[in-house]
């Protein structure tokens, strides 16, 4: 039988305070989100064991971490007063296989308030950026260009380029990029990539365009697992991240 190892009992999270609490996200939510991910242990084993390039059976360790991830807010893009740069999107829970490969479970809050896994993606992208966050910072993802930022004390700092701008400066930048592509815009009505929708819980295109509202994610799905890993009522999707060279 394939072994699965869970993380330590002590749940380690990125900061869940300030803006997170204002958005209704708490440490208790992080714990519940992690519990939901722990229920996907067997799915993770098959995710690793049957993925392209797998070398055979593996054991899997689910990390004790649950990182709060925020996606660029349409209200912020539209310039609405007091809108925060990001809306809470999901908790990222890393996992590692015994052969060194990594994956991330996305734990999302359902309409009834419970937490469930909505996606399993290859790699530890969220964790890598979350571990770079200054104390008290929020992890923000701009999916249209696959950019990651730390938001703290009125500043937005790129986690890849080590540059920083004010929140107002960042709002001007994303407003220029996407204000004409928001839901309800001509761009969206014409069906151009679905318009901008940060709440769709889909993966980013990473090509400079707006996030699609369907499943045209720009990432490569693990089609080999579609029929194998179906879990009744789970509603998750599986993706293999396409890494840039």
Coordinates of C-alpha atoms in Angstrom, one line a residue:
X1 CA 0.0 0.0 0.0
X2 CA 1.3 3.5 -0.8
X3 CA 2.2 5.4 2.3
X4 CA 1.0 9.0 3.0
X5 CA 2.6 11.1 5.7
X6 CA 0.8 14.2 7.0
X7 CA 2.4 17.3 8.3
X8 CA 3.1 18.2 12.0
X9 CA 0.1 18.8 14.2
X10 CA 1.0 22.5 14.6
X11 CA -0.4 24.4 11.7
X12 CA 1.9 27.0 10.3
X13 CA 0.3 29.8 8.3
X14 CA 1.3 33.0 6.6
X15 CA -0.1 36.0 8.6
X16 CA -3.9 35.9 8.9
X17 CA -4.6 39.3 10.3
X18 CA -5.5 42.8 9.3
X19 CA -6.9 42.8 5.8
X20 CA -7.5 39.0 6.1
X21 CA -9.6 39.4 9.1
X22 CA -11.5 42.3 7.4
X23 CA -12.2 39.8 4.6
X24 CA -13.6 37.3 7.1
X25 CA -10.5 35.0 7.0
X26 CA -9.2 33.7 10.3
X27 CA -6.7 31.3 11.7
X28 CA -9.6 28.9 12.3
X29 CA -10.3 29.1 8.6
X30 CA -6.7 28.2 7.9
X31 CA -7.0 25.2 10.1
X32 CA -10.3 24.1 8.5
X33 CA -8.8 24.6 5.0
X34 CA -5.9 22.4 6.0
X35 CA -8.1 19.7 7.3
X36 CA -9.9 19.6 4.0
X37 CA -6.6 19.2 2.2
X38 CA -5.6 16.4 4.5
X39 CA -8.6 14.5 3.3
X40 CA -7.0 14.4 -0.2
X41 CA -4.0 12.2 0.8
X42 CA -4.9 9.3 -1.4
X43 CA -5.6 11.6 -4.3
X44 CA -2.2 13.2 -3.9
X45 CA -0.5 9.8 -4.0
X46 CA -2.1 9.0 -7.3
X47 CA -1.5 12.6 -8.5
X48 CA 2.3 12.0 -8.1
X49 CA 2.4 8.3 -9.0
X50 CA 0.5 8.6 -12.3
X51 CA 1.7 12.0 -13.5
X52 CA 3.9 12.2 -16.6
X53 CA 7.4 11.2 -15.8
X54 CA 6.6 9.4 -12.6
X55 CA 9.1 6.7 -11.6
X56 CA 6.7 4.5 -9.6
X57 CA 5.0 4.4 -6.2
X58 CA 5.7 7.3 -3.9
X59 CA 4.9 8.4 -0.3
X60 CA 3.6 11.9 0.2
X61 CA 3.9 14.4 3.0
X62 CA 1.4 17.2 3.3
X63 CA 3.1 20.2 4.9
X64 CA 1.6 21.8 8.0
X65 CA 1.3 25.2 6.2
X66 CA -1.7 27.0 4.9
X67 CA -0.8 30.2 3.0
X68 CA -3.5 32.8 2.4
X69 CA -3.4 33.8 -1.3
X70 CA -5.2 36.9 -2.6
X71 CA -6.0 37.7 -6.2
X72 CA -6.1 41.1 -7.8
X73 CA -9.5 42.7 -7.0
X74 CA -11.8 43.9 -9.8
X75 CA -13.0 46.7 -7.5
X76 CA -9.4 47.8 -7.0
X77 CA -8.8 47.8 -10.7
X78 CA -12.0 49.9 -11.2
X79 CA -10.7 52.4 -8.7
X80 CA -13.5 52.0 -6.2
X81 CA -12.8 53.9 -2.9
X82 CA -11.3 51.9 -0.1
X83 CA -11.0 48.8 -2.3
X84 CA -8.1 46.6 -1.2
X85 CA -5.6 45.4 -3.9
X86 CA -6.6 41.8 -3.5
X87 CA -9.6 39.6 -2.7
X88 CA -9.0 36.4 -0.7
X89 CA -8.9 33.5 -3.2
X90 CA -7.7 30.3 -1.4
X91 CA -5.4 28.7 1.1
X92 CA -2.4 27.1 -0.5
X93 CA -1.2 23.8 1.2
X94 CA 2.1 22.4 -0.1
X95 CA 2.8 18.7 -0.5
X96 CA 6.0 16.8 -1.3
X97 CA 6.5 13.3 -2.7
X98 CA 9.2 11.0 -1.6
X99 CA 11.0 11.5 -4.9
X100 CA 11.2 15.3 -4.4
X101 CA 8.4 16.5 -6.6
X102 CA 6.0 19.0 -5.1
X103 CA 2.4 20.0 -5.5
X104 CA 0.0 22.6 -4.0
X105 CA -3.6 22.0 -2.9
X106 CA -5.9 25.0 -3.2
X107 CA -8.4 24.9 -0.4
X108 CA -11.4 27.2 -1.1
X109 CA -14.5 28.2 0.9
X110 CA -17.7 26.8 -0.5
X111 CA -21.0 28.6 -0.5
X112 CA -22.1 26.9 2.6
X113 CA -19.0 28.1 4.5
X114 CA -17.2 24.7 4.5
X115 CA -13.7 24.3 3.0
X116 CA -12.9 22.0 0.2
X117 CA -10.0 21.4 -2.2
X118 CA -10.7 23.1 -5.5
X119 CA -7.5 22.4 -7.3
X120 CA -4.2 20.5 -7.2
X121 CA -1.3 22.1 -9.0
X122 CA 2.2 20.9 -9.5
X123 CA 5.0 22.8 -7.8
X124 CA 5.3 24.9 -4.6
X125 CA 4.9 28.4 -6.2
X126 CA 2.7 29.9 -3.5
X127 CA 4.8 28.5 -0.7
X128 CA 8.0 29.8 -2.2
X129 CA 6.7 33.3 -2.4
X130 CA 4.8 33.2 0.9
X131 CA 8.1 32.2 2.7
X132 CA 9.6 35.4 1.3
X133 CA 6.9 37.7 2.8
X134 CA 7.9 40.3 5.4
X135 CA 6.1 39.9 8.7
X136 CA 2.5 41.0 8.4
X137 CA 2.4 41.2 4.6
X138 CA -0.3 39.9 2.4
X139 CA 0.5 37.6 -0.6
X140 CA -1.0 39.0 -3.7
X141 CA -1.1 37.4 -7.1
X142 CA -1.8 39.3 -10.4
X143 CA -2.8 36.3 -12.5
X144 CA -2.9 38.1 -15.8
X145 CA 0.9 38.4 -15.8
X146 CA 1.5 35.7 -13.2
X147 CA 3.2 38.3 -10.9
X148 CA 3.5 37.9 -7.1
X149 CA 3.6 40.8 -4.6
X150 CA 3.8 41.5 -0.9
X151 CA 1.3 44.1 0.3
X152 CA 2.1 45.9 3.5
X153 CA 2.0 49.4 5.0
X154 CA 0.5 51.0 1.9
X155 CA 3.1 49.5 -0.5
X156 CA 3.1 46.8 -3.1
X157 CA 6.5 45.0 -3.4
X158 CA 7.3 42.7 -6.3
X159 CA 8.6 39.4 -4.9
X160 CA 10.5 38.6 -8.1
X161 CA 12.0 42.0 -9.1
X162 CA 12.4 43.5 -5.6
X163 CA 10.8 46.7 -6.6
X164 CA 8.1 48.6 -4.7
X165 CA 5.4 51.1 -5.4
X166 CA 2.6 52.7 -3.4
X167 CA -0.8 51.1 -3.4
X168 CA -2.1 54.1 -5.3
X169 CA 0.7 53.7 -7.9
X170 CA -0.1 50.0 -8.3
X171 CA -3.8 50.8 -8.7
X172 CA -3.0 53.2 -11.5
X173 CA -0.9 50.6 -13.2
X174 CA -3.5 47.8 -13.1
X175 CA -6.2 50.3 -13.9
X176 CA -4.4 51.2 -17.1
X177 CA -4.0 47.5 -17.9
X178 CA -7.4 46.1 -17.1
X179 CA -10.0 48.8 -16.5
X180 CA -11.4 48.3 -20.0
X181 CA -11.6 44.5 -19.5
X182 CA -13.7 44.3 -16.4
X183 CA -17.0 42.3 -16.3
X184 CA -19.6 44.1 -18.3
X185 CA -17.0 45.8 -20.5
X186 CA -17.2 45.7 -24.3
X187 CA -14.1 43.4 -24.1
X188 CA -15.9 41.0 -21.9
X189 CA -19.2 41.1 -23.9
X190 CA -17.3 40.3 -27.1
X191 CA -16.0 37.2 -25.4
X192 CA -12.4 38.1 -25.5
X193 CA -10.9 35.6 -23.0
X194 CA -14.0 36.1 -20.8
X195 CA -13.0 39.5 -19.5
X196 CA -11.4 40.1 -16.1
X197 CA -12.7 37.9 -13.3
X198 CA -10.5 37.5 -10.2
X199 CA -13.2 35.4 -8.5
X200 CA -13.4 32.6 -11.0
X201 CA -10.8 30.4 -9.1
X202 CA -9.2 29.5 -12.4
X203 CA -5.5 29.3 -13.1
X204 CA -3.7 32.3 -14.6
X205 CA -3.0 32.6 -18.3
X206 CA 0.4 34.2 -17.7
X207 CA 0.4 35.8 -21.2
X208 CA -0.4 39.4 -20.2
X209 CA -4.1 39.1 -21.0
X210 CA -7.0 39.1 -18.6
X211 CA -7.9 36.0 -16.7
X212 CA -10.4 33.8 -18.5
X213 CA -13.7 33.0 -16.9
X214 CA -13.8 29.4 -18.0
X215 CA -11.1 26.7 -18.0
X216 CA -8.7 28.1 -20.6
X217 CA -6.1 28.4 -18.0
X218 CA -2.9 28.6 -20.0
X219 CA -1.5 25.7 -17.9
X220 CA -1.4 22.1 -19.0
X221 CA -4.0 19.9 -17.3
X222 CA -3.1 16.4 -16.2
X223 CA -5.6 14.8 -18.5
X224 CA -4.3 11.3 -17.7
X225 CA -5.9 11.7 -14.2
X226 CA -9.3 13.0 -15.2
X227 CA -11.0 9.6 -15.2
X228 CA -8.8 8.2 -12.4
X229 CA -9.1 10.8 -9.6
X230 CA -12.8 11.6 -9.8
X231 CA -14.1 12.2 -6.2
X232 CA -17.8 12.6 -5.7
X233 CA -18.8 16.1 -4.9
X234 CA -15.2 17.4 -4.7
X235 CA -15.3 19.6 -7.8
X236 CA -11.5 20.0 -8.0
X237 CA -9.3 20.3 -11.0
X238 CA -5.8 19.1 -11.6
X239 CA -3.1 21.1 -13.3
X240 CA 0.5 20.7 -14.1
X241 CA 2.1 24.1 -14.1
X242 CA 4.0 25.1 -17.2
X243 CA 7.2 26.6 -16.0
X244 CA 8.9 29.3 -18.1
X245 CA 12.4 28.4 -19.4

